[in-house]
PDB file of C-alpha atoms and ligand atoms in Angstrom:
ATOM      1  CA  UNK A1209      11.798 -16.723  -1.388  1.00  0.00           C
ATOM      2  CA  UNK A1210      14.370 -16.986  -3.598  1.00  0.00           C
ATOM      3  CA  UNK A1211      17.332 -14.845  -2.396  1.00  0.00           C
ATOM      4  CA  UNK A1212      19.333 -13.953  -6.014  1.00  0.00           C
ATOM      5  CA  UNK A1213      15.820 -13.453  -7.809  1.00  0.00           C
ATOM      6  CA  UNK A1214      15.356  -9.756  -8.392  1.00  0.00           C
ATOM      7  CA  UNK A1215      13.041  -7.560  -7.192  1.00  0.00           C
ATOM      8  CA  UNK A1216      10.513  -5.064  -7.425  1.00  0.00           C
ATOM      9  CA  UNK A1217       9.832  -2.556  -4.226  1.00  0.00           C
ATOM     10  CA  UNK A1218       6.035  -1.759  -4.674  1.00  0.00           C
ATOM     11  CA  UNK A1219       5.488   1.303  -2.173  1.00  0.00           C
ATOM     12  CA  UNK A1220       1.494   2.104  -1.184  1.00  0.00           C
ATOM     13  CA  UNK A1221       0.538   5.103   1.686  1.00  0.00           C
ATOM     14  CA  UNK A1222      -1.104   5.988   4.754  1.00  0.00           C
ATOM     15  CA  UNK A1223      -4.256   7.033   4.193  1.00  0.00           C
ATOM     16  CA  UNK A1224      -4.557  10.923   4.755  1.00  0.00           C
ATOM     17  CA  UNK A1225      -6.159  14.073   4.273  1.00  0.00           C
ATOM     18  CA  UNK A1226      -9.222  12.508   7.075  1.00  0.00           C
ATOM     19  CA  UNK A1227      -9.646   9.507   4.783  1.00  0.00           C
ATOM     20  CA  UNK A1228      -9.497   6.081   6.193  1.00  0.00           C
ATOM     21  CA  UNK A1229      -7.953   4.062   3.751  1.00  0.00           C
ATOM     22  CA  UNK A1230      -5.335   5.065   1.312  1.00  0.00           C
ATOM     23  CA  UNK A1231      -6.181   2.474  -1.950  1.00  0.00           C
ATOM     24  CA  UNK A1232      -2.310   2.954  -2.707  1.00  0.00           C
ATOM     25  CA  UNK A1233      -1.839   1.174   0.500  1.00  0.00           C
ATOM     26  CA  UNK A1234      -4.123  -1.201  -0.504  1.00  0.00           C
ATOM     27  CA  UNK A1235      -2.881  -2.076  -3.808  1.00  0.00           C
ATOM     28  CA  UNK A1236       0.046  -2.917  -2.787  1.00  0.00           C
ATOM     29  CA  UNK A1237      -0.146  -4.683   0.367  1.00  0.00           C
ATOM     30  CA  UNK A1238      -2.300  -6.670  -2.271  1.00  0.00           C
ATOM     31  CA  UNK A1239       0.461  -7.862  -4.147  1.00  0.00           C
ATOM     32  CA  UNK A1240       3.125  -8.763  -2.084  1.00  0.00           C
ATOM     33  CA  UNK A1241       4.790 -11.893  -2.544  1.00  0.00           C
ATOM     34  CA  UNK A1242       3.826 -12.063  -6.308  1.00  0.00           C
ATOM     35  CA  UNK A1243       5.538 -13.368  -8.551  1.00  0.00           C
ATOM     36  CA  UNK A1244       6.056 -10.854 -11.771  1.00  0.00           C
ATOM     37  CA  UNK A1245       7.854 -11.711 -15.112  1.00  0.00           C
ATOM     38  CA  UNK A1246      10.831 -13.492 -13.180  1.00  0.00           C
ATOM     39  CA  UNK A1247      10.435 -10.783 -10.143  1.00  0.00           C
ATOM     40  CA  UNK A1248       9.199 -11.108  -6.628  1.00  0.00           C
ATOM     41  CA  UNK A1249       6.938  -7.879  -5.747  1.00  0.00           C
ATOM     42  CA  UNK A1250       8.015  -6.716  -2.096  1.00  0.00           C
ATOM     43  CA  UNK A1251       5.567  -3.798  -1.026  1.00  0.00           C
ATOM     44  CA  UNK A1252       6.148  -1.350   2.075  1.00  0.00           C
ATOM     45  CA  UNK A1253       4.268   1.145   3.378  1.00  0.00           C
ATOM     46  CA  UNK A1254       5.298   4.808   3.511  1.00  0.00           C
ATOM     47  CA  UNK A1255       3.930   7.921   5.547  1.00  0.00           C
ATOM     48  CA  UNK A1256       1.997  10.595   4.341  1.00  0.00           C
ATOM     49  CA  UNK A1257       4.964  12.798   5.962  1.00  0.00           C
ATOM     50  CA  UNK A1258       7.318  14.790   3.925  1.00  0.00           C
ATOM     51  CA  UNK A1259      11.176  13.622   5.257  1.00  0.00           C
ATOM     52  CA  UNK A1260       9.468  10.852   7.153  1.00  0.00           C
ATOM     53  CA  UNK A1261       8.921   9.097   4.124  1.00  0.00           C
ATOM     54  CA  UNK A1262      11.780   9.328   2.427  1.00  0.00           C
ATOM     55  CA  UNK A1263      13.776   7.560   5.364  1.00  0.00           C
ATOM     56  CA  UNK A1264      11.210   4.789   5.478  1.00  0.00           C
ATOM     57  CA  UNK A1265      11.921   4.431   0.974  1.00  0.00           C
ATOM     58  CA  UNK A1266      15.864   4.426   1.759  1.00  0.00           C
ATOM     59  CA  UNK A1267      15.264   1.206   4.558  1.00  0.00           C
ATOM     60  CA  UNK A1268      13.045  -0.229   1.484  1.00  0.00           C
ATOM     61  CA  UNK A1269      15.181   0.427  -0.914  1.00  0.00           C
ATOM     62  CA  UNK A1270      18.128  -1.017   1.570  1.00  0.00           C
ATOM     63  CA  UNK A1271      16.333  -4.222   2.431  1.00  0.00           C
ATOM     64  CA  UNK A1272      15.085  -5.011  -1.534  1.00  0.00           C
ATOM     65  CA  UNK A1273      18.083  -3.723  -3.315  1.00  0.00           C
ATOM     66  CA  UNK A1274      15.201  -3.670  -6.328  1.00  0.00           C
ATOM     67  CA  UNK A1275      15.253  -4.237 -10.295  1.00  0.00           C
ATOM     68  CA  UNK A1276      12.236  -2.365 -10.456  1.00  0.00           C
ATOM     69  CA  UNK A1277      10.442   0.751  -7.811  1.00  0.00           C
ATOM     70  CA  UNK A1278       7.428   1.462  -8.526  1.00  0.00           C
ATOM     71  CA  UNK A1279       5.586   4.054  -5.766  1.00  0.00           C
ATOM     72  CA  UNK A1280       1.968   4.682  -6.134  1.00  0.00           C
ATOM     73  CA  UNK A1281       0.021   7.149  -4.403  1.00  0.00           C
ATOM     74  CA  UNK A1282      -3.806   8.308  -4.470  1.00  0.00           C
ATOM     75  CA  UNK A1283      -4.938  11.327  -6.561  1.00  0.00           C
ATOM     76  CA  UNK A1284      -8.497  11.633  -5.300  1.00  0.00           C
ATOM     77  CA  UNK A1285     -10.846  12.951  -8.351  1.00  0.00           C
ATOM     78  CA  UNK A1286      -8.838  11.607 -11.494  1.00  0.00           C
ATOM     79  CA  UNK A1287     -10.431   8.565 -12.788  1.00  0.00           C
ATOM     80  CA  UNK A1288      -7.767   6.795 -14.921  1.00  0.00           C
ATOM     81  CA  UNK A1289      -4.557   4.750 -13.772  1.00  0.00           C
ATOM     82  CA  UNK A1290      -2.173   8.056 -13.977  1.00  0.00           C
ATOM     83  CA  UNK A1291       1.849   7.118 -15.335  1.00  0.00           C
ATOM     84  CA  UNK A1292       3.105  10.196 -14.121  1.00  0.00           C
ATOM     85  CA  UNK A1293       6.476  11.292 -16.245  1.00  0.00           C
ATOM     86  CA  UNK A1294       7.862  14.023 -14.431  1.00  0.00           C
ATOM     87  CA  UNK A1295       9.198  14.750 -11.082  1.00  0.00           C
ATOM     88  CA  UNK A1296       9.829  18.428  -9.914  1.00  0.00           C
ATOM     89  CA  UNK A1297      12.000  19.248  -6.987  1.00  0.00           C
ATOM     90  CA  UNK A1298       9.234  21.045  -5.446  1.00  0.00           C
ATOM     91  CA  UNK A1299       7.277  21.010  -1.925  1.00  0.00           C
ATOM     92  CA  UNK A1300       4.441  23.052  -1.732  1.00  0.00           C
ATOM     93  CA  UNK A1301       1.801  21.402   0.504  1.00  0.00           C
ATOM     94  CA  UNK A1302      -2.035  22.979   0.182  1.00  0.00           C
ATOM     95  CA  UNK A1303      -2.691  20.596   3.325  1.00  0.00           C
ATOM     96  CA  UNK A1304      -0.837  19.944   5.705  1.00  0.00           C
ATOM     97  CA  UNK A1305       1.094  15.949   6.088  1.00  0.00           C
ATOM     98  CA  UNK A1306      -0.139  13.196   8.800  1.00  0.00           C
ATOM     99  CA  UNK A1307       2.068  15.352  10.983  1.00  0.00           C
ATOM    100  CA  UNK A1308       1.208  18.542  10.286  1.00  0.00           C
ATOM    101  CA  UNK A1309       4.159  19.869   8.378  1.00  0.00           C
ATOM    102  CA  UNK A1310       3.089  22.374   5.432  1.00  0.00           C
ATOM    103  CA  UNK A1311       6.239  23.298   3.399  1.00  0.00           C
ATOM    104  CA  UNK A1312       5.679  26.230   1.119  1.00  0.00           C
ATOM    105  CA  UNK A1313       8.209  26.198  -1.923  1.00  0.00           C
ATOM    106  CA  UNK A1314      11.048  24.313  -0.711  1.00  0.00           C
ATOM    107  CA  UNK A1315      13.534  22.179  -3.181  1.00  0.00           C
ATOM    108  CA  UNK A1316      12.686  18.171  -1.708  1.00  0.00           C
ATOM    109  CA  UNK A1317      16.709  17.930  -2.464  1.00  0.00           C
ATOM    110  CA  UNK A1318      18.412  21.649  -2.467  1.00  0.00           C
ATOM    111  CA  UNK A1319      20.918  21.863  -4.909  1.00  0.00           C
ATOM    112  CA  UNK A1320      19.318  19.064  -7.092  1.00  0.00           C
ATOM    113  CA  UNK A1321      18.468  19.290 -10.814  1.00  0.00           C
ATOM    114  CA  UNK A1322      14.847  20.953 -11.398  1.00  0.00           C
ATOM    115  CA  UNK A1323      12.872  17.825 -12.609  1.00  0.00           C
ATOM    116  CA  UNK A1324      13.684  13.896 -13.241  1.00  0.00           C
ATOM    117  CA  UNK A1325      11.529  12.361 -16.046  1.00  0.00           C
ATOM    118  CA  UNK A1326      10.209   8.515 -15.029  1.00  0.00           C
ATOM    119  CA  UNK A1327      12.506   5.219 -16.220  1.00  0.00           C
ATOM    120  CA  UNK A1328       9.803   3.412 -16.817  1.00  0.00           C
ATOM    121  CA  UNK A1329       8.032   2.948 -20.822  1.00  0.00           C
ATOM    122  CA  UNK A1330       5.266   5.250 -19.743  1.00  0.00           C
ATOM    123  CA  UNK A1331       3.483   5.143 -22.842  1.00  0.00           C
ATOM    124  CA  UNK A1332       3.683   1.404 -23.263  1.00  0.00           C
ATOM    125  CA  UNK A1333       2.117   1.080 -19.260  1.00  0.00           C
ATOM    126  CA  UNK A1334      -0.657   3.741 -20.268  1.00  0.00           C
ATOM    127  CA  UNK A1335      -1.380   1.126 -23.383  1.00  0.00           C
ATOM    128  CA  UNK A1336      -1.104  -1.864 -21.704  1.00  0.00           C
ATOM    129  CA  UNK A1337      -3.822  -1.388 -18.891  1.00  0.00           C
ATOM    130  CA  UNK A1338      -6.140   0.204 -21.026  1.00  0.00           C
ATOM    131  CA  UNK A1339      -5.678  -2.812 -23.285  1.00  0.00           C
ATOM    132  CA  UNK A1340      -6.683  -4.760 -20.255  1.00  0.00           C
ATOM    133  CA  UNK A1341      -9.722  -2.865 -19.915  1.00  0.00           C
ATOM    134  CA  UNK A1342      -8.972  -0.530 -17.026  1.00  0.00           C
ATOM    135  CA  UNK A1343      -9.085   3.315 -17.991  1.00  0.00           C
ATOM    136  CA  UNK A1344      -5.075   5.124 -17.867  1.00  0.00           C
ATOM    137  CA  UNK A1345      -2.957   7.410 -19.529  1.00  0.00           C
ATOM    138  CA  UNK A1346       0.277   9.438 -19.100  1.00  0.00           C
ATOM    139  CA  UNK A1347      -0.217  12.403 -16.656  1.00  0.00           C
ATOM    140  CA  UNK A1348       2.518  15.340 -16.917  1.00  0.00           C
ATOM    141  CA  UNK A1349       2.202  16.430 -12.994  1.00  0.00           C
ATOM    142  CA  UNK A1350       2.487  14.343 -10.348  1.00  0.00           C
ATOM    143  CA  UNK A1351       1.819  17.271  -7.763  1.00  0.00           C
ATOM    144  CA  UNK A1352       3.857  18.779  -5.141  1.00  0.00           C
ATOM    145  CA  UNK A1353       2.672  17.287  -1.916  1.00  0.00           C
ATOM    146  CA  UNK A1354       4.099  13.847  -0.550  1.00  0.00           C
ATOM    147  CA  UNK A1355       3.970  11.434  -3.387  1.00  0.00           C
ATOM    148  CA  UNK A1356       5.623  14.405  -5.685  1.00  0.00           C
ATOM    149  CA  UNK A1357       8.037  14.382  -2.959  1.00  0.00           C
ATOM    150  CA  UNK A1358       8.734  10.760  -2.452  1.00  0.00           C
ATOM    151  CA  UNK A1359       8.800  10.445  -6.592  1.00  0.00           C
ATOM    152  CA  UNK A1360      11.467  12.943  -6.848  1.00  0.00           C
ATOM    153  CA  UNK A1361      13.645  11.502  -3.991  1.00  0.00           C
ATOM    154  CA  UNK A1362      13.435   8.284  -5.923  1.00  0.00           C
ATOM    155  CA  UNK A1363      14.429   9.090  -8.865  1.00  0.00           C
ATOM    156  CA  UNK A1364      17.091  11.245  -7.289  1.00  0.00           C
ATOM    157  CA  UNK A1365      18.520   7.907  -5.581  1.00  0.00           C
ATOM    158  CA  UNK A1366      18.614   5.725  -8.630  1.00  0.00           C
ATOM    159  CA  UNK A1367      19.847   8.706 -10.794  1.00  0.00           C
ATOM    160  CA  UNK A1368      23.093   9.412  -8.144  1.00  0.00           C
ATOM    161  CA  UNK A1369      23.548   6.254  -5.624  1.00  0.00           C
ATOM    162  CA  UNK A1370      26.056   3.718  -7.357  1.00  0.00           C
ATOM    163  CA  UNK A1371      24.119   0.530  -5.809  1.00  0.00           C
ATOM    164  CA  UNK A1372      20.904   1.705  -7.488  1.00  0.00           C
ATOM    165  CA  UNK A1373      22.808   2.599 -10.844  1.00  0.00           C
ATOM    166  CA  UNK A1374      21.014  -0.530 -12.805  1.00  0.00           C
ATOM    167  CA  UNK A1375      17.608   0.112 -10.975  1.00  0.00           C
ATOM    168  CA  UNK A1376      14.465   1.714 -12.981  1.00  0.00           C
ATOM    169  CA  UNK A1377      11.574   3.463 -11.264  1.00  0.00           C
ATOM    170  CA  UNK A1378       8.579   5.976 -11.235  1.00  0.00           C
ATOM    171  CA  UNK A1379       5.200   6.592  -9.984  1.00  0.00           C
ATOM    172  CA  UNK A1380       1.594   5.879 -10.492  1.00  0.00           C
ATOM    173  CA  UNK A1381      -1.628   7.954  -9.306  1.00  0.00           C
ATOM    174  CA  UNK A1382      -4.247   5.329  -8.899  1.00  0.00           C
ATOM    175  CA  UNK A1383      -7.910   6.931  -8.471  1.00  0.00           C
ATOM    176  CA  UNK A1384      -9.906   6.831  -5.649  1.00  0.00           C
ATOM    177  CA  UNK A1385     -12.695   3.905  -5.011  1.00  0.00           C
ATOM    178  CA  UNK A1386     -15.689   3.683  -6.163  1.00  0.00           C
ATOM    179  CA  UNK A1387     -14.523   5.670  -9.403  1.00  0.00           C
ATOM    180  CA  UNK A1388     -12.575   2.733  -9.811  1.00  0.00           C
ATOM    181  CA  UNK A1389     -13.044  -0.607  -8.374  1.00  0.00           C
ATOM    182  CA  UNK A1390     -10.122  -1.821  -6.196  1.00  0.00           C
ATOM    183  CA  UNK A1391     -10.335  -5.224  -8.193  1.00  0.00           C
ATOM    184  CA  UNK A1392      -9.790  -3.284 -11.619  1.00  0.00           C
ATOM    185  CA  UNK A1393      -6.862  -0.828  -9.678  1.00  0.00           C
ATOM    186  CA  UNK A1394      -4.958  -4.063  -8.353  1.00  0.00           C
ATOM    187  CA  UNK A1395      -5.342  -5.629 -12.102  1.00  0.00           C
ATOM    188  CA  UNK A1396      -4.451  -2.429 -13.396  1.00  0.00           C
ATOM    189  CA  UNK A1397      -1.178  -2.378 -10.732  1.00  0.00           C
ATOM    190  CA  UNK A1398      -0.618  -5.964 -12.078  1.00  0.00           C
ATOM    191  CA  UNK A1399      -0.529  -4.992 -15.660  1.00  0.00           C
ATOM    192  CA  UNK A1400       1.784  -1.750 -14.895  1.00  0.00           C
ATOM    193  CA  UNK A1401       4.191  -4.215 -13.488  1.00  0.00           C
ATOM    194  CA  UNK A1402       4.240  -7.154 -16.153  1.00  0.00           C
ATOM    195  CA  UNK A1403       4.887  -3.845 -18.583  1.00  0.00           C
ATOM    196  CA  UNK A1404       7.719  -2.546 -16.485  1.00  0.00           C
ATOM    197  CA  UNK A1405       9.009  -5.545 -16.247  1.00  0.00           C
ATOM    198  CA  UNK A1406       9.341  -6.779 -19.709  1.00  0.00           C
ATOM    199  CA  UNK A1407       9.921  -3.281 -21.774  1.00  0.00           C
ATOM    200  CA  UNK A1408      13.134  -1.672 -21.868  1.00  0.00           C
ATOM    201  CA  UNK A1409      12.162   0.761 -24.916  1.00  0.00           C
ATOM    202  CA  UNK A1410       8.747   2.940 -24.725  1.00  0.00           C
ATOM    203  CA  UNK A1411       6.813   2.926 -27.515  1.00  0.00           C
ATOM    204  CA  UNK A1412       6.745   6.221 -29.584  1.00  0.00           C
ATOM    205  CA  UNK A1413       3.063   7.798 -29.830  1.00  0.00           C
ATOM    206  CA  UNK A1414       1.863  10.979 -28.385  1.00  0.00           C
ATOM    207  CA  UNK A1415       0.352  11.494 -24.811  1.00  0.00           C
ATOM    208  CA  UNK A1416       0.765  15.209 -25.544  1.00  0.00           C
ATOM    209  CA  UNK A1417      -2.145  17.646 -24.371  1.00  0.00           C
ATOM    210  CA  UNK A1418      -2.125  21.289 -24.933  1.00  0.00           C
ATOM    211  CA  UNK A1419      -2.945  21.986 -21.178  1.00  0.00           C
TER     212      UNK A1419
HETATM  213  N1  PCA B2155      -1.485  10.786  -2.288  1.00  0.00           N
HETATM  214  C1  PCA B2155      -0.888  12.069  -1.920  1.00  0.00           C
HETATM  215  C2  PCA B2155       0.096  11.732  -0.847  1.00  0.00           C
HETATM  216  C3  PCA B2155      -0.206  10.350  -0.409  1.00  0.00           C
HETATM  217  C4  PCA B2155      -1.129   9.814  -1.417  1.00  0.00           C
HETATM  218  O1  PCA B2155      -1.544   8.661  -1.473  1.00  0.00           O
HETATM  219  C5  PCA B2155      -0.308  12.798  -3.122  1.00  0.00           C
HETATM  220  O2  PCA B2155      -0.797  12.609  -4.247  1.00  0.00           O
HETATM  221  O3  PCA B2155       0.644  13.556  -2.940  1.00  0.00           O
END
């Protein structure tokens, strides 16, 4: 591997919540080692632990010194690739983590601004997959259990941390499988990439919704 080539940290989870297999996980793990637009994909794996997870994302984010984050994260029942745009500073678990924590309305950074919108061209992404056949769209929540959590923290790092100053990042729901093949999700991971990768300006056309 080429040492000065940049990179892109590609984070998948633990499976949780009694399932087996977390297709996040699987996703990634998937595309390690690729080769993206003039980036080299590094993925790691995070726990489905509030704190826990954000010091395993700092020793990624240490090791890869990335270009380009981009965490994903299973929303069980949506069916579409989901850009999420906005991360709330929010905890508020309806199940409890792999290790049982719960937290109930607590700030993931106290003191921290409210919400961090994405870096990445959301809109463009959402466009791009679906013009590679594989169902997405811009989502406006990402939550407020662990990948809310670990989305927040990120952008929080690249938004304050001098090293990560030039870095651009956000997070994708992926669906769960069957109600979307894991061949058309890692395609559909590939595509988000290229996008990222390549697009510094979104395009301008609504993902609004009135709910
Ligand atoms: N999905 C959960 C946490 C881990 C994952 O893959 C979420 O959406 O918060």
């Amino acid at each position: 591997m080429n040492a000065t080539e940049p990179r892109i940290l590609l984070t998948g989870f633990e499976p949780f919540g009694g399932d087996s297999v977390n297709p996040s996980w699987e996703i990634a793990r998937a595309l390690d080692g690729w080769a993206c637009e003039g980036h080299r994909v590094g993925a790691e794996l995070l726990p489905c632990v509030f704190g826990d997870a954000l010091l395993r994302l700092d020793e990624a984010l240490a090791a890869h010194r990335p270009a380009l984050v981009v965490c994903l994260g299973l929303a069980g029942g949506r069916t579409e690739i989901s850009i999420e745009r906005v991360a709330i500073n929010v905890d508020d678990a309806r199940i409890p983590d792999n290790s049982g924590r719960r937290p109930v309305d607590m700030a993931v950074e106290p003191g921290a601004p409210a919400a961090y919108f994405s870096t990445l061209p959301i809109k463009a992404i959402a466009r791009d997959v679906r013009g590679a056949g594989i169902a997405a769209g811009v989502s406006n929540t990402a939550g407020t259990f662990v990948c809310n959590h670990v989305f927040y923290a990120l952008m929080h790092r690249l938004a304050t941390r001098p090293g990560l100053a030039h870095a651009r990042g956000g997070f994708v729901h992926v669906p769960d499988t069957p109600a979307m093949p894991l061949a058309d999700q890692i395609a559909g991971i590939r595509q988000v990439l290229r996008t990222a990768a390549l697009t510094r300006h979104d395009v301008r056309e609504t993902a609004g919704r009135e709910h």
